[in-house]
């Protein structure tokens, strides 16, 4: 909030321990990943092993019976793969935004800010990928969706814990979100406010670039949500959601743009 210094405690980072300490990698490394011969480490890790392909490709289990027809079963597999892909991208997106928050939390020098910017730029591209995932779903035949939808039970995208985590990071019209709070704290640490950063533009250096990256991220998020709203509206019409929500109306109420203060501050900028 303006006029108030936001205090953060920088998240603890891991440091190297003594020789007897087992690291996270040591605990989770598969015993057959590496063999040592003649004093050198050789890896017999294959592409399939590295990506756990056998497990990955076994995770798609359509619930529509085979008697529904091949087109319906493949359409449901398409539906599952698209949503599983979205969840994987959400995992990376949340991790990158968490890292951006950590980089922006004071004390933050220009190197920290540049690192945070790097995470934000990648996050904005991931959001664009998520929007494309929604557009791909437009190729789902309506008759096939209607055939397998009853088999979804009460499963609903609204139950995604990763999406709720993303909402907490980005915020909305009523909640600034942890990412924006970190940015305002970074600006304050460097003797500026968000309106100052917007007014000064490139004179604010990396803070200006971070602000523009937040705008890009917020706009991408908005486009993604609007695309999803349009898709659901076309697929289910006025029907209720599978999770018990009001469907399209439920999504419409939650389709908002993050970083409202930043957008208002940019809108007040006038030619010098």
PDB file of C-alpha atoms in Angstrom:
ATOM      1  CA  UNK A   1       0.000   0.000   0.000  1.00  0.00           C
ATOM      2  CA  UNK A   2       1.213   3.512  -0.729  1.00  0.00           C
ATOM      3  CA  UNK A   3       2.741   5.332   2.157  1.00  0.00           C
ATOM      4  CA  UNK A   4       3.508   2.143   4.015  1.00  0.00           C
ATOM      5  CA  UNK A   5       6.672   0.112   3.855  1.00  0.00           C
ATOM      6  CA  UNK A   6       5.918  -3.522   3.163  1.00  0.00           C
ATOM      7  CA  UNK A   7       8.242  -5.766   5.109  1.00  0.00           C
ATOM      8  CA  UNK A   8       9.244  -9.162   3.843  1.00  0.00           C
ATOM      9  CA  UNK A   9      11.493 -11.813   5.138  1.00  0.00           C
ATOM     10  CA  UNK A  10      13.585 -13.255   2.333  1.00  0.00           C
ATOM     11  CA  UNK A  11      12.974 -17.019   2.072  1.00  0.00           C
ATOM     12  CA  UNK A  12      15.762 -19.154   3.430  1.00  0.00           C
ATOM     13  CA  UNK A  13      18.093 -20.609   0.850  1.00  0.00           C
ATOM     14  CA  UNK A  14      19.859 -23.911   1.034  1.00  0.00           C
ATOM     15  CA  UNK A  15      23.588 -23.914   1.734  1.00  0.00           C
ATOM     16  CA  UNK A  16      26.191 -26.610   1.331  1.00  0.00           C
ATOM     17  CA  UNK A  17      26.609 -28.883   4.334  1.00  0.00           C
ATOM     18  CA  UNK A  18      29.482 -31.049   5.509  1.00  0.00           C
ATOM     19  CA  UNK A  19      30.659 -34.147   3.682  1.00  0.00           C
ATOM     20  CA  UNK A  20      28.445 -36.392   5.781  1.00  0.00           C
ATOM     21  CA  UNK A  21      25.254 -34.533   4.866  1.00  0.00           C
ATOM     22  CA  UNK A  22      23.016 -36.144   2.256  1.00  0.00           C
ATOM     23  CA  UNK A  23      21.542 -33.663  -0.196  1.00  0.00           C
ATOM     24  CA  UNK A  24      18.080 -33.764  -1.761  1.00  0.00           C
ATOM     25  CA  UNK A  25      19.666 -35.013  -4.981  1.00  0.00           C
ATOM     26  CA  UNK A  26      21.526 -37.775  -3.145  1.00  0.00           C
ATOM     27  CA  UNK A  27      18.344 -39.030  -1.527  1.00  0.00           C
ATOM     28  CA  UNK A  28      16.330 -39.092  -4.731  1.00  0.00           C
ATOM     29  CA  UNK A  29      18.989 -40.217  -7.190  1.00  0.00           C
ATOM     30  CA  UNK A  30      18.206 -43.583  -8.686  1.00  0.00           C
ATOM     31  CA  UNK A  31      21.003 -46.049  -7.876  1.00  0.00           C
ATOM     32  CA  UNK A  32      21.457 -47.112 -11.494  1.00  0.00           C
ATOM     33  CA  UNK A  33      21.697 -43.574 -12.915  1.00  0.00           C
ATOM     34  CA  UNK A  34      25.489 -43.524 -12.806  1.00  0.00           C
ATOM     35  CA  UNK A  35      28.317 -46.020 -12.641  1.00  0.00           C
ATOM     36  CA  UNK A  36      31.921 -45.206 -11.886  1.00  0.00           C
ATOM     37  CA  UNK A  37      34.638 -46.797 -13.984  1.00  0.00           C
ATOM     38  CA  UNK A  38      38.276 -45.955 -13.832  1.00  0.00           C
ATOM     39  CA  UNK A  39      37.648 -42.940 -11.631  1.00  0.00           C
ATOM     40  CA  UNK A  40      35.203 -41.273 -14.084  1.00  0.00           C
ATOM     41  CA  UNK A  41      31.429 -41.091 -13.922  1.00  0.00           C
ATOM     42  CA  UNK A  42      29.546 -42.578 -16.863  1.00  0.00           C
ATOM     43  CA  UNK A  43      25.808 -42.237 -17.279  1.00  0.00           C
ATOM     44  CA  UNK A  44      23.614 -44.922 -18.787  1.00  0.00           C
ATOM     45  CA  UNK A  45      20.539 -42.713 -18.470  1.00  0.00           C
ATOM     46  CA  UNK A  46      18.315 -42.836 -21.542  1.00  0.00           C
ATOM     47  CA  UNK A  47      15.816 -40.291 -22.852  1.00  0.00           C
ATOM     48  CA  UNK A  48      12.932 -42.563 -21.876  1.00  0.00           C
ATOM     49  CA  UNK A  49      14.328 -43.047 -18.364  1.00  0.00           C
ATOM     50  CA  UNK A  50      15.010 -39.341 -17.883  1.00  0.00           C
ATOM     51  CA  UNK A  51      11.446 -38.368 -18.808  1.00  0.00           C
ATOM     52  CA  UNK A  52       9.865 -41.430 -17.162  1.00  0.00           C
ATOM     53  CA  UNK A  53       8.152 -42.062 -20.472  1.00  0.00           C
ATOM     54  CA  UNK A  54       6.577 -45.375 -19.520  1.00  0.00           C
ATOM     55  CA  UNK A  55       4.878 -43.799 -16.495  1.00  0.00           C
ATOM     56  CA  UNK A  56       4.036 -40.562 -18.312  1.00  0.00           C
ATOM     57  CA  UNK A  57       2.306 -42.263 -21.222  1.00  0.00           C
ATOM     58  CA  UNK A  58       0.316 -44.536 -18.915  1.00  0.00           C
ATOM     59  CA  UNK A  59      -1.407 -41.666 -17.103  1.00  0.00           C
ATOM     60  CA  UNK A  60      -4.183 -41.111 -19.633  1.00  0.00           C
ATOM     61  CA  UNK A  61      -7.179 -43.276 -18.728  1.00  0.00           C
ATOM     62  CA  UNK A  62     -10.398 -42.272 -20.515  1.00  0.00           C
ATOM     63  CA  UNK A  63     -13.517 -43.220 -18.550  1.00  0.00           C
ATOM     64  CA  UNK A  64     -15.884 -43.428 -21.473  1.00  0.00           C
ATOM     65  CA  UNK A  65     -16.531 -47.092 -22.373  1.00  0.00           C
ATOM     66  CA  UNK A  66     -15.065 -48.421 -25.605  1.00  0.00           C
ATOM     67  CA  UNK A  67     -18.613 -49.066 -26.728  1.00  0.00           C
ATOM     68  CA  UNK A  68     -18.972 -45.280 -27.023  1.00  0.00           C
ATOM     69  CA  UNK A  69     -16.821 -45.481 -30.147  1.00  0.00           C
ATOM     70  CA  UNK A  70     -13.244 -44.719 -31.061  1.00  0.00           C
ATOM     71  CA  UNK A  71     -13.907 -41.020 -31.747  1.00  0.00           C
ATOM     72  CA  UNK A  72     -15.293 -40.485 -28.232  1.00  0.00           C
ATOM     73  CA  UNK A  73     -12.459 -42.368 -26.503  1.00  0.00           C
ATOM     74  CA  UNK A  74      -9.789 -40.464 -28.449  1.00  0.00           C
ATOM     75  CA  UNK A  75     -11.567 -37.174 -27.794  1.00  0.00           C
ATOM     76  CA  UNK A  76     -11.504 -37.865 -24.054  1.00  0.00           C
ATOM     77  CA  UNK A  77      -7.827 -38.811 -24.256  1.00  0.00           C
ATOM     78  CA  UNK A  78      -7.232 -35.485 -26.035  1.00  0.00           C
ATOM     79  CA  UNK A  79      -9.137 -33.735 -23.235  1.00  0.00           C
ATOM     80  CA  UNK A  80      -7.058 -35.469 -20.554  1.00  0.00           C
ATOM     81  CA  UNK A  81      -3.700 -34.830 -22.241  1.00  0.00           C
ATOM     82  CA  UNK A  82      -4.501 -31.137 -22.688  1.00  0.00           C
ATOM     83  CA  UNK A  83      -5.411 -30.693 -19.030  1.00  0.00           C
ATOM     84  CA  UNK A  84      -2.445 -32.729 -17.793  1.00  0.00           C
ATOM     85  CA  UNK A  85      -0.185 -30.550 -19.942  1.00  0.00           C
ATOM     86  CA  UNK A  86      -1.759 -27.442 -18.418  1.00  0.00           C
ATOM     87  CA  UNK A  87      -1.054 -28.743 -14.922  1.00  0.00           C
ATOM     88  CA  UNK A  88       2.596 -29.355 -15.834  1.00  0.00           C
ATOM     89  CA  UNK A  89       2.917 -25.820 -17.178  1.00  0.00           C
ATOM     90  CA  UNK A  90       1.198 -24.494 -14.042  1.00  0.00           C
ATOM     91  CA  UNK A  91       3.830 -26.271 -11.967  1.00  0.00           C
ATOM     92  CA  UNK A  92       6.621 -24.481 -13.841  1.00  0.00           C
ATOM     93  CA  UNK A  93       4.740 -21.180 -13.847  1.00  0.00           C
ATOM     94  CA  UNK A  94       4.230 -21.197 -10.077  1.00  0.00           C
ATOM     95  CA  UNK A  95       7.863 -22.170  -9.502  1.00  0.00           C
ATOM     96  CA  UNK A  96       9.108 -19.326 -11.710  1.00  0.00           C
ATOM     97  CA  UNK A  97       6.827 -16.796 -10.023  1.00  0.00           C
ATOM     98  CA  UNK A  98       7.918 -18.004  -6.575  1.00  0.00           C
ATOM     99  CA  UNK A  99      11.514 -17.466  -7.693  1.00  0.00           C
ATOM    100  CA  UNK A 100      10.621 -14.002  -9.014  1.00  0.00           C
ATOM    101  CA  UNK A 101       9.066 -13.088  -5.655  1.00  0.00           C
ATOM    102  CA  UNK A 102      12.196 -14.236  -3.840  1.00  0.00           C
ATOM    103  CA  UNK A 103      14.378 -12.175  -6.176  1.00  0.00           C
ATOM    104  CA  UNK A 104      12.314  -9.015  -5.636  1.00  0.00           C
ATOM    105  CA  UNK A 105      12.056  -9.250  -1.859  1.00  0.00           C
ATOM    106  CA  UNK A 106      14.439  -6.740  -0.169  1.00  0.00           C
ATOM    107  CA  UNK A 107      17.291  -6.562   0.214  1.00  0.00           C
ATOM    108  CA  UNK A 108      17.490  -6.778  -3.579  1.00  0.00           C
ATOM    109  CA  UNK A 109      20.349  -5.381  -5.644  1.00  0.00           C
ATOM    110  CA  UNK A 110      20.186  -4.821  -9.438  1.00  0.00           C
ATOM    111  CA  UNK A 111      21.422  -8.385 -10.029  1.00  0.00           C
ATOM    112  CA  UNK A 112      18.491  -9.742  -7.992  1.00  0.00           C
ATOM    113  CA  UNK A 113      16.076  -7.578  -9.962  1.00  0.00           C
ATOM    114  CA  UNK A 114      17.496  -8.761 -13.288  1.00  0.00           C
ATOM    115  CA  UNK A 115      17.138 -12.345 -12.134  1.00  0.00           C
ATOM    116  CA  UNK A 116      13.537 -11.695 -11.121  1.00  0.00           C
ATOM    117  CA  UNK A 117      12.917 -10.145 -14.534  1.00  0.00           C
ATOM    118  CA  UNK A 118      14.256 -13.274 -16.201  1.00  0.00           C
ATOM    119  CA  UNK A 119      11.758 -15.408 -14.307  1.00  0.00           C
ATOM    120  CA  UNK A 120       8.896 -13.025 -15.141  1.00  0.00           C
ATOM    121  CA  UNK A 121       9.659 -13.021 -18.863  1.00  0.00           C
ATOM    122  CA  UNK A 122       9.611 -16.805 -18.954  1.00  0.00           C
ATOM    123  CA  UNK A 123       6.403 -16.863 -16.919  1.00  0.00           C
ATOM    124  CA  UNK A 124       4.700 -14.552 -19.433  1.00  0.00           C
ATOM    125  CA  UNK A 125       5.623 -16.920 -22.260  1.00  0.00           C
ATOM    126  CA  UNK A 126       4.275 -19.892 -20.284  1.00  0.00           C
ATOM    127  CA  UNK A 127       0.937 -18.091 -19.877  1.00  0.00           C
ATOM    128  CA  UNK A 128       0.815 -17.677 -23.646  1.00  0.00           C
ATOM    129  CA  UNK A 129       1.385 -21.423 -23.984  1.00  0.00           C
ATOM    130  CA  UNK A 130      -1.536 -22.007 -21.600  1.00  0.00           C
ATOM    131  CA  UNK A 131      -3.734 -19.813 -23.767  1.00  0.00           C
ATOM    132  CA  UNK A 132      -2.758 -21.870 -26.815  1.00  0.00           C
ATOM    133  CA  UNK A 133      -3.720 -25.024 -24.899  1.00  0.00           C
ATOM    134  CA  UNK A 134      -7.224 -23.594 -24.543  1.00  0.00           C
ATOM    135  CA  UNK A 135      -7.393 -22.775 -28.252  1.00  0.00           C
ATOM    136  CA  UNK A 136      -6.342 -26.328 -29.087  1.00  0.00           C
ATOM    137  CA  UNK A 137      -9.330 -27.585 -27.079  1.00  0.00           C
ATOM    138  CA  UNK A 138     -11.594 -25.887 -29.614  1.00  0.00           C
ATOM    139  CA  UNK A 139     -10.828 -28.924 -31.802  1.00  0.00           C
ATOM    140  CA  UNK A 140     -12.738 -31.116 -29.353  1.00  0.00           C
ATOM    141  CA  UNK A 141     -15.933 -32.202 -31.162  1.00  0.00           C
ATOM    142  CA  UNK A 142     -18.976 -31.113 -29.190  1.00  0.00           C
ATOM    143  CA  UNK A 143     -20.797 -34.423 -29.776  1.00  0.00           C
ATOM    144  CA  UNK A 144     -17.818 -36.327 -28.319  1.00  0.00           C
ATOM    145  CA  UNK A 145     -17.557 -34.019 -25.325  1.00  0.00           C
ATOM    146  CA  UNK A 146     -21.260 -34.485 -24.646  1.00  0.00           C
ATOM    147  CA  UNK A 147     -20.728 -38.262 -24.797  1.00  0.00           C
ATOM    148  CA  UNK A 148     -17.921 -38.470 -22.219  1.00  0.00           C
ATOM    149  CA  UNK A 149     -18.817 -35.488 -19.980  1.00  0.00           C
ATOM    150  CA  UNK A 150     -21.184 -37.563 -17.796  1.00  0.00           C
ATOM    151  CA  UNK A 151     -18.227 -39.834 -16.966  1.00  0.00           C
ATOM    152  CA  UNK A 152     -16.286 -36.913 -15.410  1.00  0.00           C
ATOM    153  CA  UNK A 153     -18.428 -37.148 -12.282  1.00  0.00           C
ATOM    154  CA  UNK A 154     -17.700 -34.201  -9.984  1.00  0.00           C
ATOM    155  CA  UNK A 155     -14.205 -33.588 -11.385  1.00  0.00           C
ATOM    156  CA  UNK A 156     -13.762 -29.927 -12.335  1.00  0.00           C
ATOM    157  CA  UNK A 157     -10.929 -27.623 -13.329  1.00  0.00           C
ATOM    158  CA  UNK A 158     -12.087 -25.318 -10.539  1.00  0.00           C
ATOM    159  CA  UNK A 159     -10.606 -27.883  -8.132  1.00  0.00           C
ATOM    160  CA  UNK A 160      -7.056 -27.301  -9.411  1.00  0.00           C
ATOM    161  CA  UNK A 161      -4.882 -26.468  -6.391  1.00  0.00           C
ATOM    162  CA  UNK A 162      -2.126 -25.210  -8.699  1.00  0.00           C
ATOM    163  CA  UNK A 163      -4.453 -22.679 -10.288  1.00  0.00           C
ATOM    164  CA  UNK A 164      -5.509 -21.433  -6.856  1.00  0.00           C
ATOM    165  CA  UNK A 165      -1.824 -21.067  -6.016  1.00  0.00           C
ATOM    166  CA  UNK A 166      -1.349 -19.010  -9.190  1.00  0.00           C
ATOM    167  CA  UNK A 167      -4.256 -16.765  -8.193  1.00  0.00           C
ATOM    168  CA  UNK A 168      -2.624 -16.116  -4.816  1.00  0.00           C
ATOM    169  CA  UNK A 169       0.598 -15.129  -6.572  1.00  0.00           C
ATOM    170  CA  UNK A 170      -0.981 -12.842  -9.177  1.00  0.00           C
ATOM    171  CA  UNK A 171      -3.846 -11.405  -7.150  1.00  0.00           C
ATOM    172  CA  UNK A 172      -6.905  -9.651  -8.595  1.00  0.00           C
ATOM    173  CA  UNK A 173      -8.888  -6.429  -8.322  1.00  0.00           C
ATOM    174  CA  UNK A 174      -9.305  -6.909  -4.569  1.00  0.00           C
ATOM    175  CA  UNK A 175      -6.081  -8.653  -3.550  1.00  0.00           C
ATOM    176  CA  UNK A 176      -2.666  -7.387  -4.733  1.00  0.00           C
ATOM    177  CA  UNK A 177      -1.095 -10.855  -4.617  1.00  0.00           C
ATOM    178  CA  UNK A 178       2.359 -11.763  -3.296  1.00  0.00           C
ATOM    179  CA  UNK A 179       4.125 -11.002  -6.599  1.00  0.00           C
ATOM    180  CA  UNK A 180       2.931  -7.406  -6.755  1.00  0.00           C
ATOM    181  CA  UNK A 181       3.609  -6.888  -3.056  1.00  0.00           C
ATOM    182  CA  UNK A 182       7.196  -8.006  -3.642  1.00  0.00           C
ATOM    183  CA  UNK A 183       7.523  -5.552  -6.546  1.00  0.00           C
ATOM    184  CA  UNK A 184       6.234  -2.607  -4.482  1.00  0.00           C
ATOM    185  CA  UNK A 185       8.664  -3.568  -1.706  1.00  0.00           C
ATOM    186  CA  UNK A 186      11.536  -3.679  -4.221  1.00  0.00           C
ATOM    187  CA  UNK A 187      10.614  -0.229  -5.543  1.00  0.00           C
ATOM    188  CA  UNK A 188      10.394   1.135  -1.998  1.00  0.00           C
ATOM    189  CA  UNK A 189      13.775  -0.399  -1.158  1.00  0.00           C
ATOM    190  CA  UNK A 190      15.264   1.566  -4.059  1.00  0.00           C
ATOM    191  CA  UNK A 191      13.563   4.803  -2.986  1.00  0.00           C
ATOM    192  CA  UNK A 192      10.661   4.778  -5.449  1.00  0.00           C
ATOM    193  CA  UNK A 193       6.943   4.113  -5.571  1.00  0.00           C
ATOM    194  CA  UNK A 194       5.085   2.293  -8.329  1.00  0.00           C
ATOM    195  CA  UNK A 195       3.753   5.603  -9.744  1.00  0.00           C
ATOM    196  CA  UNK A 196       7.371   6.896  -9.700  1.00  0.00           C
ATOM    197  CA  UNK A 197       8.533   3.876 -11.712  1.00  0.00           C
ATOM    198  CA  UNK A 198       5.753   4.349 -14.258  1.00  0.00           C
ATOM    199  CA  UNK A 199       6.289   8.112 -14.541  1.00  0.00           C
ATOM    200  CA  UNK A 200      10.082   7.903 -14.894  1.00  0.00           C
ATOM    201  CA  UNK A 201       9.952   5.054 -17.388  1.00  0.00           C
ATOM    202  CA  UNK A 202      13.343   3.884 -18.613  1.00  0.00           C
ATOM    203  CA  UNK A 203      15.035   6.198 -16.107  1.00  0.00           C
ATOM    204  CA  UNK A 204      13.974   3.695 -13.451  1.00  0.00           C
ATOM    205  CA  UNK A 205      16.192   1.081 -15.079  1.00  0.00           C
ATOM    206  CA  UNK A 206      15.452  -2.536 -14.245  1.00  0.00           C
ATOM    207  CA  UNK A 207      12.452  -1.584 -12.086  1.00  0.00           C
ATOM    208  CA  UNK A 208      10.795  -0.210 -15.218  1.00  0.00           C
ATOM    209  CA  UNK A 209      11.504  -3.441 -17.088  1.00  0.00           C
ATOM    210  CA  UNK A 210      10.071  -5.466 -14.217  1.00  0.00           C
ATOM    211  CA  UNK A 211       6.917  -3.294 -14.223  1.00  0.00           C
ATOM    212  CA  UNK A 212       6.471  -3.813 -17.966  1.00  0.00           C
ATOM    213  CA  UNK A 213       7.009  -7.559 -17.542  1.00  0.00           C
ATOM    214  CA  UNK A 214       4.254  -7.600 -14.902  1.00  0.00           C
ATOM    215  CA  UNK A 215       1.907  -5.816 -17.306  1.00  0.00           C
ATOM    216  CA  UNK A 216       2.732  -8.340 -20.037  1.00  0.00           C
ATOM    217  CA  UNK A 217       2.166 -11.219 -17.617  1.00  0.00           C
ATOM    218  CA  UNK A 218      -1.133  -9.753 -16.412  1.00  0.00           C
ATOM    219  CA  UNK A 219      -2.407  -9.182 -19.943  1.00  0.00           C
ATOM    220  CA  UNK A 220      -1.452 -12.714 -20.948  1.00  0.00           C
ATOM    221  CA  UNK A 221      -3.278 -14.088 -17.929  1.00  0.00           C
ATOM    222  CA  UNK A 222      -6.371 -12.060 -18.865  1.00  0.00           C
ATOM    223  CA  UNK A 223      -6.326 -13.316 -22.468  1.00  0.00           C
ATOM    224  CA  UNK A 224      -5.969 -16.896 -21.237  1.00  0.00           C
ATOM    225  CA  UNK A 225      -8.961 -16.568 -18.913  1.00  0.00           C
ATOM    226  CA  UNK A 226     -11.121 -14.903 -21.569  1.00  0.00           C
ATOM    227  CA  UNK A 227     -10.232 -17.653 -24.059  1.00  0.00           C
ATOM    228  CA  UNK A 228     -11.181 -20.273 -21.465  1.00  0.00           C
ATOM    229  CA  UNK A 229     -14.461 -18.503 -20.718  1.00  0.00           C
ATOM    230  CA  UNK A 230     -15.312 -18.416 -24.436  1.00  0.00           C
ATOM    231  CA  UNK A 231     -14.449 -22.107 -24.818  1.00  0.00           C
ATOM    232  CA  UNK A 232     -16.611 -23.195 -21.880  1.00  0.00           C
ATOM    233  CA  UNK A 233     -19.469 -20.979 -23.010  1.00  0.00           C
ATOM    234  CA  UNK A 234     -19.434 -22.627 -26.417  1.00  0.00           C
ATOM    235  CA  UNK A 235     -19.139 -26.162 -25.018  1.00  0.00           C
ATOM    236  CA  UNK A 236     -21.607 -26.205 -22.108  1.00  0.00           C
ATOM    237  CA  UNK A 237     -23.807 -23.149 -22.665  1.00  0.00           C
ATOM    238  CA  UNK A 238     -25.994 -22.540 -19.613  1.00  0.00           C
ATOM    239  CA  UNK A 239     -25.325 -25.930 -17.999  1.00  0.00           C
ATOM    240  CA  UNK A 240     -23.910 -26.143 -14.478  1.00  0.00           C
ATOM    241  CA  UNK A 241     -20.268 -27.065 -13.991  1.00  0.00           C
ATOM    242  CA  UNK A 242     -19.334 -30.677 -13.243  1.00  0.00           C
ATOM    243  CA  UNK A 243     -18.001 -29.594  -9.846  1.00  0.00           C
ATOM    244  CA  UNK A 244     -21.367 -28.110  -8.891  1.00  0.00           C
ATOM    245  CA  UNK A 245     -20.612 -24.495  -9.874  1.00  0.00           C
ATOM    246  CA  UNK A 246     -22.906 -22.304 -11.958  1.00  0.00           C
ATOM    247  CA  UNK A 247     -20.687 -22.938 -14.964  1.00  0.00           C
ATOM    248  CA  UNK A 248     -20.080 -19.958 -17.261  1.00  0.00           C
ATOM    249  CA  UNK A 249     -21.374 -17.435 -14.689  1.00  0.00           C
ATOM    250  CA  UNK A 250     -18.940 -18.842 -12.111  1.00  0.00           C
ATOM    251  CA  UNK A 251     -16.008 -18.389 -14.502  1.00  0.00           C
ATOM    252  CA  UNK A 252     -17.127 -14.915 -15.615  1.00  0.00           C
ATOM    253  CA  UNK A 253     -17.140 -13.643 -12.022  1.00  0.00           C
ATOM    254  CA  UNK A 254     -13.576 -14.821 -11.592  1.00  0.00           C
ATOM    255  CA  UNK A 255     -12.184 -13.482 -14.846  1.00  0.00           C
ATOM    256  CA  UNK A 256     -10.269 -10.411 -13.744  1.00  0.00           C
ATOM    257  CA  UNK A 257      -6.942  -8.788 -14.483  1.00  0.00           C
ATOM    258  CA  UNK A 258      -4.160  -8.728 -11.878  1.00  0.00           C
ATOM    259  CA  UNK A 259      -2.055  -5.721 -10.827  1.00  0.00           C
ATOM    260  CA  UNK A 260      -4.819  -3.044 -10.909  1.00  0.00           C
ATOM    261  CA  UNK A 261      -2.690  -0.409  -9.147  1.00  0.00           C
ATOM    262  CA  UNK A 262       0.077  -0.832 -11.698  1.00  0.00           C
ATOM    263  CA  UNK A 263      -2.384  -0.478 -14.573  1.00  0.00           C
ATOM    264  CA  UNK A 264      -3.901   2.662 -13.025  1.00  0.00           C
ATOM    265  CA  UNK A 265      -0.459   4.177 -12.470  1.00  0.00           C
ATOM    266  CA  UNK A 266       0.532   3.556 -16.084  1.00  0.00           C
ATOM    267  CA  UNK A 267      -2.752   5.065 -17.253  1.00  0.00           C
ATOM    268  CA  UNK A 268      -1.951   8.328 -15.482  1.00  0.00           C
ATOM    269  CA  UNK A 269       1.378   8.811 -17.264  1.00  0.00           C
ATOM    270  CA  UNK A 270       1.396  11.950 -19.422  1.00  0.00           C
ATOM    271  CA  UNK A 271       3.928  13.236 -21.970  1.00  0.00           C
ATOM    272  CA  UNK A 272       6.735  15.174 -20.298  1.00  0.00           C
TER     273      UNK A 272
END
